[in-house]
Amino acid sequence: MSGGFFWLSAFYLVYCARPEDFVHVLALVPMAKITGIGAFLAFLFMGGQRKLRDLPREAHYLLALIAVLMLASLTSPIWRGGSVSRTLEFSKVYIAWALTFFLVTDIPKLRRIIFIQAFSVPIICAFAVIKGRSIARLDGVLGGIYSNPNDLAFAIVLSFPFCFMFLLTAKGIRKLFWVVGMLAMAYALVLTASRGGFVTLLVTGVVGLWHFGIKGRRYYLIAITGLVALILLGVAGGPLRTRFATIFTDEADSKQERAALASYEDRKYLMERAIDGIEHYPILGMGTRNFEVYSLNWHEVHMTYLEIAVEGGIVGLFFYLAFFARGFHNLRVLLKRKDLSVEIKLITGALHSSLVGFVVGALFSPEAYEFFPYFSVAYTSALYAIVKRNDLLAAPPSPARIARQSPRERESLEQVPVGR
């Protein structure tokens, strides 16, 4: 258990924090492969003790999505080799997902895993702002999942609710860290001038303020958030305002306006091209990442649902939507509960804010293969399982209840302490 959780934590750290961007010599070490192999071996080891049939329905939907993408890649008429390779790369998310569900068995472990993501993004943002202060939209300042300004903005927004959660529970110097970190995240988001990221932030912020400010009776958060947003938009929001203005006009005078207008027109073309691709490959799609070739200009379609539909077909889109629907199902059950601890309510509110932000932001960004949204669903599944187990521990078991328990529930009740 401890070894598996170590490799899981290492995988999250490598993916979220990208230490090779800070210490370049680490780029010579295949850390992703090392942690991935460690996580895979841990997954095989855990598979001997905890049967795959004990995974929740959302895990099966994710596995089915990967299988559809692999089948689409193998039968693709466009670029089979590259598509299969990229599907295998994406399939690592299933191992991380299953390990998260099996190994995160109490609230402290769940907080620790979420902390890795929440702690990494402010550090990444501060580094990006310092290193890329003279680079337009922070484009290419960092590598990997943060290299594109739109992807960086998306990662920031999805992590914001978790940072808010830790801010509300922190004390002393740790509270100051979260305040400074969230300001760095907000400033980096404005510098990216990502229109989709800003819209996603508005949605995530409204849901988060509903949970943390109104339901949590912290009304001061609403005023502070509004004030900080106005200051940041006034100080550094010029490029962002310019990019939004081009949506409503065909005129472009400055270089920034022409670039923004070209980007807007390019996205319209890519959406039309994606719809054309769905018409030609409706069932299984054209294979993972193959739309970039099909687009004729080597770009992704800036809408996640179209991205999945054109590359995984209608079948892939079905499993994709079903997977995230299960995340909302877990949260809906938890949000109806009135007897949960304050800590669990905070985690539930943060997860709800992040997932609502994702489903809206996915309309404006190509995030089908980024791991952060899948991590969020894994958190909901782990949290739901923890609460269910705690309910079983709190009530005296009857013979009928014991008979209905899954092997995972019986084993977890015997081995794992109650979560806080």
Coordinates of C-alpha atoms in Angstrom, one line a residue:
M1 CA 0.0 0.0 0.0
S2 CA 2.7 2.5 1.0
G3 CA 4.9 1.6 -2.0
G4 CA 2.0 2.0 -4.4
F5 CA 1.0 5.4 -2.9
F6 CA 4.6 6.6 -3.2
W7 CA 4.7 5.8 -7.0
L8 CA 1.2 7.4 -7.4
S9 CA 2.4 10.5 -5.7
A10 CA 5.6 10.6 -7.8
F11 CA 3.6 10.3 -11.0
Y12 CA 1.3 13.2 -10.0
L13 CA 4.4 15.3 -9.0
V14 CA 6.1 14.7 -12.3
Y15 CA 3.0 15.3 -14.4
C16 CA 1.8 18.4 -12.5
A17 CA 5.1 20.1 -11.4
R18 CA 7.3 19.3 -14.4
P19 CA 10.6 19.5 -12.3
E20 CA 12.6 19.4 -15.5
D21 CA 11.5 22.9 -16.3
F22 CA 13.2 24.2 -13.1
V23 CA 16.3 21.9 -13.1
H24 CA 17.2 21.3 -16.8
V25 CA 19.5 18.4 -16.0
L26 CA 16.5 16.4 -14.9
A27 CA 15.3 16.4 -18.5
L28 CA 18.1 13.8 -19.1
V29 CA 16.3 11.5 -16.7
P30 CA 13.2 9.8 -18.0
M31 CA 11.2 10.6 -14.9
A32 CA 7.9 10.2 -16.5
K33 CA 8.8 6.7 -17.7
I34 CA 10.3 5.7 -14.3
T35 CA 7.3 6.8 -12.3
G36 CA 5.0 5.4 -15.0
I37 CA 6.7 2.0 -14.8
G38 CA 6.7 2.1 -11.0
A39 CA 3.0 3.0 -11.1
F40 CA 2.3 0.2 -13.6
L41 CA 4.1 -2.4 -11.4
A42 CA 2.2 -1.1 -8.4
F43 CA -1.0 -1.4 -10.4
L44 CA -0.2 -5.1 -11.3
F45 CA 0.7 -5.8 -7.7
M46 CA -2.5 -4.1 -6.4
G47 CA -4.5 -6.0 -9.1
G48 CA -3.6 -9.2 -7.4
Q49 CA -5.2 -8.0 -4.2
R50 CA -8.0 -5.8 -5.4
K51 CA -10.0 -7.1 -8.4
L52 CA -10.6 -4.9 -11.4
R53 CA -14.3 -5.7 -11.1
D54 CA -14.3 -3.6 -7.9
L55 CA -13.6 -0.5 -10.0
P56 CA -16.6 1.8 -10.3
R57 CA -18.5 2.2 -13.6
E58 CA -16.6 5.4 -14.6
A59 CA -13.4 3.4 -14.7
H60 CA -14.9 1.0 -17.2
Y61 CA -16.1 3.9 -19.3
L62 CA -12.5 5.3 -19.3
L63 CA -11.1 1.9 -20.4
A64 CA -13.7 1.6 -23.1
L65 CA -12.8 5.1 -24.4
I66 CA -9.1 4.1 -24.6
A67 CA -10.1 0.9 -26.4
V68 CA -12.2 2.8 -28.9
L69 CA -9.3 5.2 -29.5
M70 CA -6.9 2.3 -30.0
L71 CA -9.3 0.6 -32.5
A72 CA -9.8 3.9 -34.3
S73 CA -6.0 4.4 -34.5
L74 CA -5.4 0.9 -35.8
T75 CA -8.0 1.2 -38.5
S76 CA -7.2 4.9 -39.4
P77 CA -6.5 5.7 -43.0
I78 CA -4.5 8.8 -42.0
W79 CA -1.5 8.0 -39.7
R80 CA -1.7 4.7 -37.9
G81 CA 1.7 4.5 -36.3
G82 CA 1.7 8.0 -34.7
S83 CA -1.9 7.6 -33.6
V84 CA -1.3 4.3 -31.9
S85 CA 1.7 5.7 -30.1
R86 CA -0.3 8.7 -28.9
T87 CA -3.1 6.4 -27.7
L88 CA -0.6 4.3 -25.7
E89 CA 0.8 7.6 -24.2
F90 CA -2.7 8.7 -23.2
S91 CA -3.6 5.2 -21.8
K92 CA -1.3 6.0 -18.8
V93 CA -4.2 8.0 -17.4
Y94 CA -6.1 4.7 -16.8
I95 CA -3.3 3.3 -14.6
A96 CA -3.1 6.6 -12.6
W97 CA -6.9 6.6 -12.3
A98 CA -7.1 3.0 -11.0
L99 CA -4.2 3.5 -8.6
T100 CA -5.9 6.7 -7.3
F101 CA -9.1 4.8 -6.6
F102 CA -7.4 1.8 -5.0
L103 CA -4.8 3.6 -2.9
V104 CA -6.5 6.8 -1.8
T105 CA -8.5 5.2 1.0
D106 CA -8.9 8.0 3.5
I107 CA -9.3 11.8 3.5
P108 CA -5.6 12.5 4.5
K109 CA -4.4 10.6 1.4
L110 CA -7.0 12.3 -0.8
R111 CA -5.9 15.7 0.5
R112 CA -2.2 14.8 -0.1
I113 CA -2.8 13.9 -3.8
I114 CA -4.9 17.0 -4.5
F115 CA -2.3 19.0 -2.7
I116 CA 0.4 17.9 -5.2
Q117 CA -1.7 19.4 -8.1
A118 CA -2.8 22.5 -6.1
F119 CA 0.8 23.2 -4.9
S120 CA 2.4 22.6 -8.3
V121 CA 0.3 25.0 -10.4
P122 CA 1.1 28.2 -8.4
I123 CA 4.8 27.4 -8.5
I124 CA 4.5 26.8 -12.3
C125 CA 2.7 30.1 -12.7
A126 CA 5.2 32.1 -10.7
F127 CA 8.0 30.6 -12.7
A128 CA 6.2 31.3 -16.0
V129 CA 5.5 34.9 -15.1
I130 CA 9.2 35.6 -14.1
K131 CA 10.7 33.7 -17.0
G132 CA 8.3 34.8 -19.7
R133 CA 7.6 38.5 -18.7
S134 CA 8.7 39.6 -22.2
I135 CA 7.0 36.8 -24.1
A136 CA 3.6 37.3 -25.6
R137 CA 0.9 35.2 -23.9
L138 CA 3.6 33.2 -22.1
D139 CA 3.7 31.0 -25.2
G140 CA 6.3 28.3 -25.0
V141 CA 7.8 29.5 -21.7
L142 CA 7.2 26.1 -20.1
G143 CA 7.1 22.7 -21.7
G144 CA 4.7 19.8 -21.8
I145 CA 1.1 20.5 -20.7
Y146 CA 1.9 24.1 -19.9
S147 CA 3.6 25.1 -23.2
N148 CA 0.5 26.4 -24.9
P149 CA -1.1 29.5 -23.3
N150 CA -4.6 28.0 -23.6
D151 CA -3.6 24.8 -22.0
L152 CA -1.8 26.7 -19.2
A153 CA -4.9 28.8 -18.6
F154 CA -7.0 25.7 -18.5
A155 CA -4.7 24.0 -15.9
I156 CA -4.9 27.2 -13.8
V157 CA -8.6 27.4 -13.8
L158 CA -9.1 23.7 -12.9
S159 CA -6.7 24.0 -10.0
F160 CA -8.1 27.2 -8.6
P161 CA -10.9 25.6 -6.5
F162 CA -8.4 23.3 -4.9
C163 CA -6.1 26.2 -4.0
F164 CA -9.2 28.0 -2.5
M165 CA -9.9 24.9 -0.4
F166 CA -6.4 24.8 1.0
L167 CA -6.5 28.5 1.6
L168 CA -9.6 28.2 3.7
T169 CA -8.1 25.5 5.9
A170 CA -4.5 26.8 6.1
K171 CA -3.1 28.8 9.0
G172 CA -0.2 31.2 9.5
I173 CA 2.5 31.3 6.8
R174 CA 0.7 28.6 4.8
K175 CA -2.3 30.9 4.3
L176 CA 0.1 33.6 2.9
F177 CA 1.5 31.1 0.5
W178 CA -1.9 30.2 -0.9
V179 CA -2.8 33.9 -1.2
V180 CA 0.4 34.7 -3.1
G181 CA 0.1 31.6 -5.2
M182 CA -3.4 32.3 -6.3
L183 CA -2.5 35.8 -7.2
A184 CA 0.3 34.4 -9.3
M185 CA -2.2 32.1 -11.0
A186 CA -4.6 34.9 -11.7
Y187 CA -1.9 37.1 -13.1
A188 CA -0.6 34.3 -15.3
L189 CA -4.1 33.6 -16.6
V190 CA -4.6 37.2 -17.6
L191 CA -1.2 37.2 -19.3
T192 CA -2.1 34.2 -21.4
A193 CA -5.0 36.3 -22.8
S194 CA -6.9 33.0 -23.2
R195 CA -10.6 33.8 -24.0
G196 CA -11.7 30.2 -23.2
G197 CA -9.6 30.2 -20.0
F198 CA -11.2 33.5 -18.9
V199 CA -14.8 32.2 -19.6
T200 CA -14.0 29.0 -17.7
L201 CA -12.6 31.0 -14.8
L202 CA -15.9 33.0 -14.6
V203 CA -17.9 29.8 -14.4
T204 CA -15.6 28.1 -12.0
G205 CA -15.5 31.2 -9.9
V206 CA -19.2 31.5 -9.7
V207 CA -19.7 27.9 -8.6
G208 CA -16.8 28.1 -6.2
L209 CA -18.1 31.3 -4.6
W210 CA -21.5 29.6 -4.2
H211 CA -19.9 26.8 -2.3
F212 CA -17.2 28.6 -0.3
G213 CA -18.8 32.1 -0.1
I214 CA -22.6 31.8 0.1
K215 CA -23.1 28.2 1.4
G216 CA -20.1 28.5 3.6
R217 CA -21.2 32.0 4.8
R218 CA -17.9 33.6 3.9
Y219 CA -19.4 36.5 2.1
Y220 CA -16.2 38.5 2.2
L221 CA -14.7 36.2 -0.5
I222 CA -17.1 37.6 -3.0
A223 CA -16.0 41.2 -2.5
I224 CA -12.3 40.3 -2.4
T225 CA -12.6 38.2 -5.6
G226 CA -14.3 40.9 -7.5
L227 CA -11.8 43.5 -6.4
V228 CA -8.8 41.4 -7.4
A229 CA -10.4 40.6 -10.8
L230 CA -10.9 44.3 -11.6
I231 CA -7.4 45.2 -10.6
L232 CA -5.8 42.4 -12.6
L233 CA -7.9 43.2 -15.7
G234 CA -7.0 46.9 -15.4
V235 CA -3.3 46.3 -14.9
A236 CA -2.6 43.4 -17.4
G237 CA -5.8 42.7 -19.2
G238 CA -5.2 44.7 -22.3
P239 CA -4.4 41.8 -24.6
L240 CA -7.3 39.8 -23.2
R241 CA -9.7 42.7 -23.9
T242 CA -8.4 43.0 -27.4
R243 CA -8.9 39.3 -28.1
F244 CA -12.5 39.4 -26.9
A245 CA -13.2 42.6 -28.9
T246 CA -12.3 40.8 -32.2
I247 CA -15.2 38.4 -31.7
F248 CA -17.7 41.2 -32.4
T249 CA -15.9 42.9 -35.2
D250 CA -14.2 42.2 -38.5
E251 CA -11.9 45.2 -38.3
A252 CA -8.4 44.9 -37.0
D253 CA -6.0 47.9 -36.8
S254 CA -3.2 46.8 -34.5
K255 CA -0.9 43.8 -34.8
Q256 CA -2.6 42.3 -31.7
E257 CA -6.0 42.7 -33.2
R258 CA -5.0 41.1 -36.4
A259 CA -3.5 38.1 -34.6
A260 CA -6.6 37.8 -32.4
L261 CA -8.9 38.0 -35.4
A262 CA -6.9 35.5 -37.4
S263 CA -7.1 33.1 -34.4
Y264 CA -10.8 33.5 -34.2
E265 CA -11.3 32.8 -37.9
D266 CA -8.9 29.9 -37.7
R267 CA -11.0 28.3 -34.9
K268 CA -14.1 28.7 -37.0
Y269 CA -12.5 26.9 -39.9
L270 CA -11.2 24.1 -37.6
M271 CA -14.7 23.5 -36.2
E272 CA -16.1 23.3 -39.7
R273 CA -13.3 20.9 -40.7
A274 CA -14.0 18.7 -37.6
I275 CA -17.7 18.5 -38.5
D276 CA -16.6 17.4 -42.0
G277 CA -14.4 14.8 -40.4
I278 CA -17.2 13.4 -38.2
E279 CA -19.4 13.0 -41.4
H280 CA -16.6 11.0 -43.0
Y281 CA -15.7 8.9 -40.0
P282 CA -18.8 8.9 -37.8
I283 CA -18.5 5.6 -35.8
L284 CA -14.9 5.3 -34.6
G285 CA -13.3 8.5 -35.9
M286 CA -9.9 8.9 -37.4
G287 CA -7.7 8.0 -34.5
T288 CA -5.9 9.9 -31.7
R289 CA -4.4 13.2 -32.7
N290 CA -5.0 12.5 -36.4
F291 CA -7.2 15.6 -36.8
E292 CA -4.1 17.7 -36.8
V293 CA -3.2 16.0 -40.1
Y294 CA -6.7 16.1 -41.4
S295 CA -7.1 19.8 -40.6
L296 CA -4.6 20.7 -43.3
N297 CA -2.9 23.3 -41.0
W298 CA -1.7 21.1 -38.2
H299 CA -3.9 22.4 -35.5
E300 CA -6.3 20.9 -33.0
V301 CA -10.0 21.8 -33.0
H302 CA -10.6 24.2 -30.1
M303 CA -13.5 22.2 -28.7
T304 CA -12.9 19.1 -26.6
Y305 CA -16.2 17.4 -27.6
L306 CA -15.6 17.8 -31.3
E307 CA -12.0 16.7 -30.7
I308 CA -13.2 13.4 -29.2
A309 CA -16.0 13.0 -31.7
V310 CA -13.7 13.4 -34.8
E311 CA -10.9 11.2 -33.4
G312 CA -12.9 8.6 -31.5
G313 CA -16.2 8.8 -33.3
I314 CA -19.7 8.9 -31.8
V315 CA -18.8 5.7 -29.8
G316 CA -15.8 7.4 -28.2
L317 CA -17.8 10.5 -27.5
F318 CA -20.5 8.4 -25.8
F319 CA -18.0 6.8 -23.4
Y320 CA -16.3 10.2 -22.8
L321 CA -19.5 11.9 -21.8
A322 CA -20.6 8.9 -19.7
F323 CA -17.3 9.0 -17.8
F324 CA -17.7 12.6 -16.8
A325 CA -21.4 12.1 -16.0
R326 CA -20.4 9.6 -13.4
G327 CA -18.2 12.2 -11.8
F328 CA -21.1 14.5 -11.5
H329 CA -23.2 11.5 -10.2
N330 CA -20.7 11.0 -7.3
L331 CA -20.8 14.7 -6.4
R332 CA -24.6 14.9 -6.7
V333 CA -25.0 12.2 -4.1
L334 CA -22.4 13.8 -1.8
L335 CA -23.9 17.3 -2.1
K336 CA -27.3 16.0 -1.0
R337 CA -25.8 14.8 2.3
K338 CA -26.2 17.1 5.3
D339 CA -24.2 15.0 7.7
L340 CA -20.7 15.3 6.2
S341 CA -17.8 16.9 7.9
V342 CA -16.7 20.4 7.0
E343 CA -13.6 19.0 5.4
I344 CA -15.5 16.7 3.1
K345 CA -17.9 19.5 2.2
L346 CA -14.9 21.7 1.2
I347 CA -13.4 18.9 -0.9
T348 CA -16.8 18.2 -2.5
G349 CA -17.4 21.9 -3.3
A350 CA -13.9 22.3 -4.8
L351 CA -14.4 19.2 -7.0
H352 CA -17.8 20.4 -8.1
S353 CA -16.4 23.8 -9.1
S354 CA -13.5 22.3 -11.0
L355 CA -15.7 19.8 -13.0
V356 CA -18.4 22.4 -13.8
G357 CA -15.6 24.7 -15.1
F358 CA -14.2 21.8 -17.2
V359 CA -17.4 20.9 -19.0
V360 CA -17.9 24.6 -19.9
G361 CA -14.3 25.3 -20.7
A362 CA -14.2 22.2 -22.9
L363 CA -16.4 24.1 -25.3
F364 CA -13.4 26.4 -26.0
S365 CA -10.3 24.3 -25.6
P366 CA -8.8 21.1 -26.9
E367 CA -8.3 19.2 -23.6
A368 CA -9.4 15.7 -24.5
Y369 CA -6.0 14.2 -23.7
E370 CA -4.9 16.3 -20.7
F371 CA -5.0 14.4 -17.4
F372 CA -6.3 17.1 -15.0
P373 CA -10.0 16.5 -15.8
Y374 CA -9.6 12.7 -15.4
F375 CA -7.8 13.3 -12.1
S376 CA -10.8 15.3 -10.9
V377 CA -13.2 12.4 -11.6
A378 CA -10.8 10.0 -9.8
Y379 CA -11.0 12.3 -6.8
T380 CA -14.8 12.2 -6.8
S381 CA -14.7 8.4 -7.1
A382 CA -12.3 8.0 -4.2
L383 CA -14.2 10.5 -2.1
Y384 CA -17.5 8.7 -2.7
A385 CA -15.9 5.3 -1.8
I386 CA -14.4 6.8 1.4
V387 CA -17.8 8.2 2.5
K388 CA -19.5 4.9 1.7
R389 CA -17.0 3.0 3.8
N390 CA -17.3 5.4 6.7
D391 CA -21.1 4.9 6.6
L392 CA -20.5 1.2 6.9
L393 CA -18.1 1.6 9.8
A394 CA -20.5 3.9 11.6
A395 CA -23.5 1.4 11.4
P396 CA -23.4 -2.0 13.0
P397 CA -23.3 -4.5 10.1
S398 CA -26.1 -6.9 9.6
P399 CA -25.6 -10.3 7.9
A400 CA -27.5 -9.1 4.8
R401 CA -25.3 -5.9 4.5
I402 CA -22.1 -8.0 4.8
A403 CA -23.4 -10.3 2.0
R404 CA -24.0 -7.3 -0.2
Q405 CA -20.5 -5.8 0.3
S406 CA -18.0 -6.1 -2.6
P407 CA -14.6 -7.7 -1.9
R408 CA -13.0 -4.2 -2.0
E409 CA -15.4 -2.9 0.7
R410 CA -14.8 -5.9 3.0
E411 CA -11.0 -5.6 2.6
S412 CA -10.9 -1.9 3.1
L413 CA -13.1 -2.1 6.2
E414 CA -10.6 -4.6 7.7
Q415 CA -7.4 -2.8 6.8
V416 CA -7.9 0.9 6.4
P417 CA -8.6 3.4 9.3
V418 CA -11.6 5.7 9.1
G419 CA -11.1 8.9 7.2
R420 CA -11.6 12.2 9.0

